[in-house]
Short mmCIF file of C-alpha atoms in Angstrom, two decimals:
data_model
loop_
_atom_site.label_atom_id
_atom_site.label_comp_id
_atom_site.label_asym_id
_atom_site.label_seq_id
_atom_site.Cartn_x
_atom_site.Cartn_y
_atom_site.Cartn_z
CA UNK O 2 0.00 0.00 0.00
CA UNK O 3 1.30 3.45 -0.99
CA UNK O 4 0.06 6.83 0.22
CA UNK O 5 0.58 10.13 -1.57
CA UNK O 6 0.21 13.51 0.16
CA UNK O 7 0.02 16.59 -2.05
CA UNK O 8 -1.97 16.47 -5.26
CA UNK O 9 -0.45 19.31 -7.20
CA UNK O 10 0.46 18.82 -10.85
CA UNK O 11 3.48 16.67 -10.01
CA UNK O 12 1.83 14.58 -7.30
CA UNK O 13 -1.31 14.01 -9.36
CA UNK O 14 0.66 12.65 -12.30
CA UNK O 15 2.88 10.51 -10.08
CA UNK O 16 -0.31 8.91 -8.75
CA UNK O 17 -1.81 8.45 -12.22
CA UNK O 18 1.37 6.68 -13.34
CA UNK O 19 1.29 4.42 -10.27
CA UNK O 20 -2.35 3.55 -10.85
CA UNK O 21 -1.62 2.59 -14.46
CA UNK O 22 1.02 0.19 -13.15
CA UNK O 23 -1.49 -1.44 -10.80
CA UNK O 24 -0.24 0.15 -7.58
CA UNK O 25 -2.85 0.71 -4.89
CA UNK O 26 -2.64 4.37 -3.85
CA UNK O 27 -4.32 6.36 -1.08
CA UNK O 28 -4.29 10.13 -1.64
CA UNK O 29 -4.85 13.36 0.27
CA UNK O 30 -4.67 17.06 -0.47
CA UNK O 31 -5.49 20.16 1.57
CA UNK O 32 -8.06 20.97 -1.12
CA UNK O 33 -10.11 17.73 -1.04
CA UNK O 34 -11.34 18.12 -4.61
CA UNK O 35 -7.88 17.57 -6.05
CA UNK O 36 -7.59 14.23 -4.28
CA UNK O 37 -11.19 13.31 -5.03
CA UNK O 38 -10.61 13.84 -8.74
CA UNK O 39 -8.32 10.81 -8.70
CA UNK O 40 -10.94 8.52 -7.22
CA UNK O 41 -12.40 7.98 -10.68
CA UNK O 42 -9.03 6.67 -11.81
CA UNK O 43 -8.74 4.14 -9.03
CA UNK O 44 -7.14 6.02 -6.14
CA UNK O 45 -8.65 6.05 -2.65
CA UNK O 46 -9.15 9.67 -1.61
CA UNK O 47 -9.36 10.82 2.01
CA UNK O 48 -10.28 14.12 3.64
CA UNK O 49 -7.88 13.61 6.56
CA UNK O 50 -4.15 13.12 6.08
CA UNK O 51 -3.96 10.61 8.92
CA UNK O 52 -6.59 8.43 7.23
CA UNK O 53 -4.80 8.62 3.88
CA UNK O 54 -1.57 7.17 5.28
CA UNK O 55 -3.17 4.42 7.35
CA UNK O 56 -1.75 0.97 6.46
CA UNK O 57 0.68 2.51 3.93
CA UNK O 58 4.19 1.09 3.89
CA UNK O 59 5.55 4.04 1.92
CA UNK O 60 4.24 7.60 2.09
CA UNK O 61 5.19 9.92 -0.76
CA UNK O 62 5.08 13.69 -0.29
CA UNK O 63 5.03 16.43 -2.94
CA UNK O 64 4.39 19.80 -1.32
CA UNK O 65 5.61 23.41 -1.47
CA UNK O 66 8.38 23.93 1.07
CA UNK O 67 9.87 22.97 4.44
CA UNK O 68 6.98 24.44 6.42
CA UNK O 69 4.27 22.66 4.44
CA UNK O 70 6.11 19.33 4.64
CA UNK O 71 6.47 19.66 8.39
CA UNK O 72 2.82 20.66 8.85
CA UNK O 73 1.41 17.88 6.69
CA UNK O 74 3.60 15.14 8.16
CA UNK O 75 2.57 16.22 11.66
CA UNK O 76 -1.08 16.07 10.57
CA UNK O 77 -0.58 12.59 9.13
CA UNK O 78 1.54 11.10 11.91
CA UNK O 79 -1.43 9.72 13.83
CA UNK O 80 -2.10 7.31 10.97
CA UNK O 81 1.46 6.15 10.34
CA UNK O 82 1.94 2.41 10.27
CA UNK O 83 4.81 1.19 12.48
CA UNK O 84 7.98 1.25 10.40
CA UNK O 85 6.44 3.44 7.68
CA UNK O 86 8.84 5.10 5.22
CA UNK O 87 8.37 8.72 4.19
CA UNK O 88 9.71 9.68 0.76
CA UNK O 89 9.68 13.44 0.26
CA UNK O 90 9.95 14.79 -3.30
CA UNK O 91 9.54 18.44 -2.29
CA UNK O 92 12.29 20.95 -3.07
CA UNK O 93 13.41 22.10 0.38
CA UNK O 94 16.40 23.48 2.24
CA UNK O 95 19.35 21.25 3.05
CA UNK O 96 18.89 22.00 6.75
CA UNK O 97 15.23 21.00 6.60
CA UNK O 98 16.05 17.73 4.88
CA UNK O 99 18.63 16.83 7.53
CA UNK O 100 16.38 17.87 10.41
CA UNK O 101 13.50 15.73 9.14
CA UNK O 102 15.79 12.74 8.61
CA UNK O 103 16.83 12.93 12.26
CA UNK O 104 13.43 13.90 13.66
CA UNK O 105 11.48 11.06 12.09
CA UNK O 106 14.17 8.57 13.03
CA UNK O 107 13.74 9.67 16.66
CA UNK O 108 9.99 9.16 16.29
CA UNK O 109 10.48 5.62 15.00
CA UNK O 110 9.98 6.22 11.28
CA UNK O 111 12.23 6.58 8.25
CA UNK O 112 12.47 9.75 6.15
CA UNK O 113 14.20 9.93 2.76
CA UNK O 114 14.47 13.12 0.76
CA UNK O 115 14.17 12.39 -2.96
CA UNK O 116 13.74 15.66 -4.90
CA UNK O 117 13.26 15.52 -8.65
CA UNK O 118 14.11 17.25 -11.88
CA UNK O 119 10.75 16.33 -13.37
CA UNK O 120 7.73 18.21 -14.66
CA UNK O 121 4.16 16.91 -14.68
CA UNK O 122 4.65 15.20 -18.06
CA UNK O 123 7.76 13.43 -16.74
CA UNK O 124 5.85 12.24 -13.67
CA UNK O 125 3.12 10.79 -15.87
CA UNK O 126 5.58 9.13 -18.24
CA UNK O 127 8.05 8.04 -15.51
CA UNK O 128 10.92 9.96 -17.11
CA UNK O 129 13.32 12.54 -15.72
CA UNK O 130 15.68 12.47 -12.75
CA UNK O 131 15.24 11.72 -9.05
CA UNK O 132 17.98 12.50 -6.52
CA UNK O 133 18.65 10.65 -3.27
CA UNK O 134 21.30 10.59 -0.55
CA UNK O 135 21.59 9.18 2.96
CA UNK O 136 21.06 5.68 4.34
CA UNK O 137 22.35 3.41 1.58
CA UNK O 138 20.55 0.30 2.82
CA UNK O 139 17.27 2.21 2.71
CA UNK O 140 18.01 3.53 -0.76
CA UNK O 141 18.83 0.04 -2.00
CA UNK O 142 15.54 -1.21 -0.57
CA UNK O 143 13.55 1.57 -2.26
CA UNK O 144 15.50 1.69 -5.52
CA UNK O 145 13.15 -0.57 -7.53
CA UNK O 146 10.12 1.51 -6.54
CA UNK O 147 11.80 4.88 -7.02
CA UNK O 148 13.43 3.90 -10.30
CA UNK O 149 10.01 2.94 -11.62
CA UNK O 150 8.87 6.51 -10.99
CA UNK O 151 11.60 8.21 -13.02
CA UNK O 152 13.98 7.78 -15.91
CA UNK O 153 17.06 7.85 -13.71
CA UNK O 154 17.70 7.63 -9.98
CA UNK O 155 20.89 9.49 -9.00
CA UNK O 156 22.46 8.44 -5.69
CA UNK O 157 24.72 11.05 -4.04
CA UNK O 158 25.98 8.81 -1.28
CA UNK O 159 25.59 8.63 2.47
CA UNK O 160 25.50 12.35 3.31
CA UNK O 161 21.97 13.38 4.38
CA UNK O 162 20.91 16.58 2.69
CA UNK O 163 23.27 16.18 -0.29
CA UNK O 164 20.34 15.45 -2.63
CA UNK O 165 18.57 18.58 -1.37
CA UNK O 166 21.69 20.63 -2.07
CA UNK O 167 22.14 19.23 -5.58
CA UNK O 168 18.51 20.00 -6.34
CA UNK O 169 18.98 23.62 -5.27
CA UNK O 170 22.13 23.93 -7.40
CA UNK O 171 20.27 22.59 -10.41
CA UNK O 172 17.27 24.86 -9.87
CA UNK O 173 19.51 27.91 -9.52
CA UNK O 174 21.05 27.08 -12.88
CA UNK O 175 17.59 26.77 -14.43
CA UNK O 176 16.56 30.16 -13.03
CA UNK O 177 19.78 31.80 -14.25
CA UNK O 178 19.54 30.05 -17.61
CA UNK O 179 15.98 31.27 -18.11
CA UNK O 180 16.98 34.82 -17.16
CA UNK O 181 19.76 34.59 -19.75
CA UNK O 182 17.31 33.45 -22.40
CA UNK O 183 14.94 36.30 -21.50
CA UNK O 184 17.77 38.85 -21.74
CA UNK O 185 18.90 37.42 -25.10
CA UNK O 186 15.37 37.72 -26.45
CA UNK O 187 15.12 41.31 -25.15
CA UNK O 188 18.29 42.21 -27.03
CA UNK O 189 17.03 40.41 -30.14
CA UNK O 190 13.77 42.34 -29.93
CA UNK O 191 15.69 45.62 -29.61
CA UNK O 192 17.53 44.65 -32.81
CA UNK O 193 14.31 43.56 -34.59
CA UNK O 194 15.57 39.99 -34.74
CA UNK O 195 12.73 37.43 -34.43
CA UNK O 196 12.96 34.76 -31.74
CA UNK O 197 12.90 32.09 -34.46
CA UNK O 198 16.26 33.39 -35.71
CA UNK O 199 17.64 33.19 -32.16
CA UNK O 200 16.43 29.60 -31.98
CA UNK O 201 18.12 28.80 -35.28
CA UNK O 202 21.39 30.34 -34.07
CA UNK O 203 21.35 28.22 -30.90
CA UNK O 204 20.49 25.16 -32.96
CA UNK O 205 23.55 25.67 -35.16
CA UNK O 206 25.84 27.08 -32.44
CA UNK O 207 24.73 25.11 -29.41
CA UNK O 208 25.92 26.83 -26.20
CA UNK O 209 25.24 23.62 -24.25
CA UNK O 210 28.25 22.06 -25.96
CA UNK O 211 30.63 24.32 -24.01
CA UNK O 212 28.93 23.94 -20.62
CA UNK O 213 31.33 21.38 -19.12
CA UNK O 214 34.43 23.20 -20.37
CA UNK O 215 33.14 26.50 -19.01
CA UNK O 216 32.30 24.91 -15.65
CA UNK O 217 35.84 23.58 -15.35
CA UNK O 218 37.27 26.97 -16.33
CA UNK O 219 35.25 28.88 -13.74
CA UNK O 220 35.92 26.32 -11.01
CA UNK O 221 39.58 25.92 -11.91
CA UNK O 222 40.65 29.31 -10.59
CA UNK O 223 43.20 30.05 -13.35
CA UNK O 224 42.24 33.17 -15.25
CA UNK O 225 45.64 34.50 -16.41
CA UNK O 226 45.56 32.95 -19.91
CA UNK O 227 42.50 34.67 -21.38
CA UNK O 228 40.56 33.60 -24.43
CA UNK O 229 38.29 36.64 -23.89
CA UNK O 230 39.50 39.37 -21.58
CA UNK O 231 37.14 40.65 -18.94
CA UNK O 232 37.52 44.23 -20.17
CA UNK O 233 36.42 43.16 -23.65
CA UNK O 234 33.47 41.21 -22.26
CA UNK O 235 32.51 44.34 -20.29
CA UNK O 236 32.67 46.38 -23.50
CA UNK O 237 30.24 43.98 -25.16
CA UNK O 238 28.01 43.99 -22.10
CA UNK O 239 27.72 47.77 -22.40
CA UNK O 240 26.75 47.34 -26.05
CA UNK O 241 23.95 45.01 -24.95
CA UNK O 242 22.65 47.52 -22.42
CA UNK O 243 22.94 50.56 -24.68
CA UNK O 244 21.18 48.81 -27.55
CA UNK O 245 18.34 47.61 -25.34
CA UNK O 246 17.96 50.98 -23.65
CA UNK O 247 17.59 52.81 -26.96
CA UNK O 248 14.73 50.46 -27.87
CA UNK O 249 13.08 50.77 -24.47
CA UNK O 250 13.91 47.21 -23.51
CA UNK O 251 15.13 45.96 -20.15
CA UNK O 252 17.24 43.11 -18.83
CA UNK O 253 16.93 40.78 -15.84
CA UNK O 254 20.49 39.60 -15.24
CA UNK O 255 22.81 41.73 -17.39
CA UNK O 256 22.90 44.87 -15.16
CA UNK O 257 24.02 42.81 -12.15
CA UNK O 258 26.68 41.11 -14.28
CA UNK O 259 27.95 44.49 -15.51
CA UNK O 260 28.21 45.72 -11.92
CA UNK O 261 30.28 42.67 -10.96
CA UNK O 262 32.51 43.17 -14.00
CA UNK O 263 33.15 46.78 -13.00
CA UNK O 264 34.09 45.67 -9.49
CA UNK O 265 36.56 43.09 -10.78
CA UNK O 266 38.10 45.48 -13.29
CA UNK O 267 38.58 48.02 -10.48
CA UNK O 268 40.39 45.27 -8.55
CA UNK O 269 42.81 44.78 -11.45
CA UNK O 270 41.26 41.83 -13.29
CA UNK O 271 40.52 43.61 -16.58
CA UNK O 272 43.13 41.59 -18.49
CA UNK O 273 42.12 38.26 -16.96
CA UNK O 274 39.87 35.74 -18.67
CA UNK O 275 36.27 36.80 -18.32
CA UNK O 276 35.48 33.63 -16.34
CA UNK O 277 37.12 35.45 -13.42
CA UNK O 278 33.50 36.46 -12.82
CA UNK O 279 33.22 33.19 -10.88
CA UNK O 280 36.35 33.54 -8.74
CA UNK O 281 34.39 34.22 -5.52
CA UNK O 282 32.19 31.17 -6.06
CA UNK O 283 35.04 28.68 -5.67
CA UNK O 284 35.38 26.56 -2.53
#
């Protein structure tokens, strides 16, 4: 028996996929209608969280944040079966993940944080990526079930909270990446270049191909053999901003990058490789 708490877009499609595979699932959501909508597809919907988890060996959670996970698990605790395992797919803080691992162990239950790089379509199709870390015996025990939910299960070892941290790192990149796309499209618009032409450029010249090399360059800490000097990159950055400003367009990320460039140039890094932008991010 499996329970699922949190019937947002991700949780709903996780449940639909489980039902298609013949898994018996009990569901709950703060808004009862979202859980009730799954009853027609074979799930057992409950109005109380404690009732939804009763007799469940594994309890999956997909909620908003640390506070909501804590609140809902406390609501449900009265129905926990002895030895029940909680698998939390919510994106949370590292500290929260570690605290819950320890707290629920003290209460006689097992908590595993398993955040995902998956959208609703991935959850329905059982594709994407799920991250785990912590008790390796527990992960081995759950691996068949968790692997069935996703395209790839990535195990980051015994350190509790490591999966939570890797999820945050990945999400930060997605946010920054999207801001970069938005700024590129703003500049293209200022230049009367259609977005389809931008897409064609990135199809031919794929920036993703240089991601690993650029990561190593930034993390490596050696910026004295430039392929593009910071001062030249700053010159181009000003061209971006001037062009956009004349067309009445704005940027999300570029002004902050220009400010950082100016700081580094003032510190004497103008002739260094432009990846010196990341020097303060190194461990």
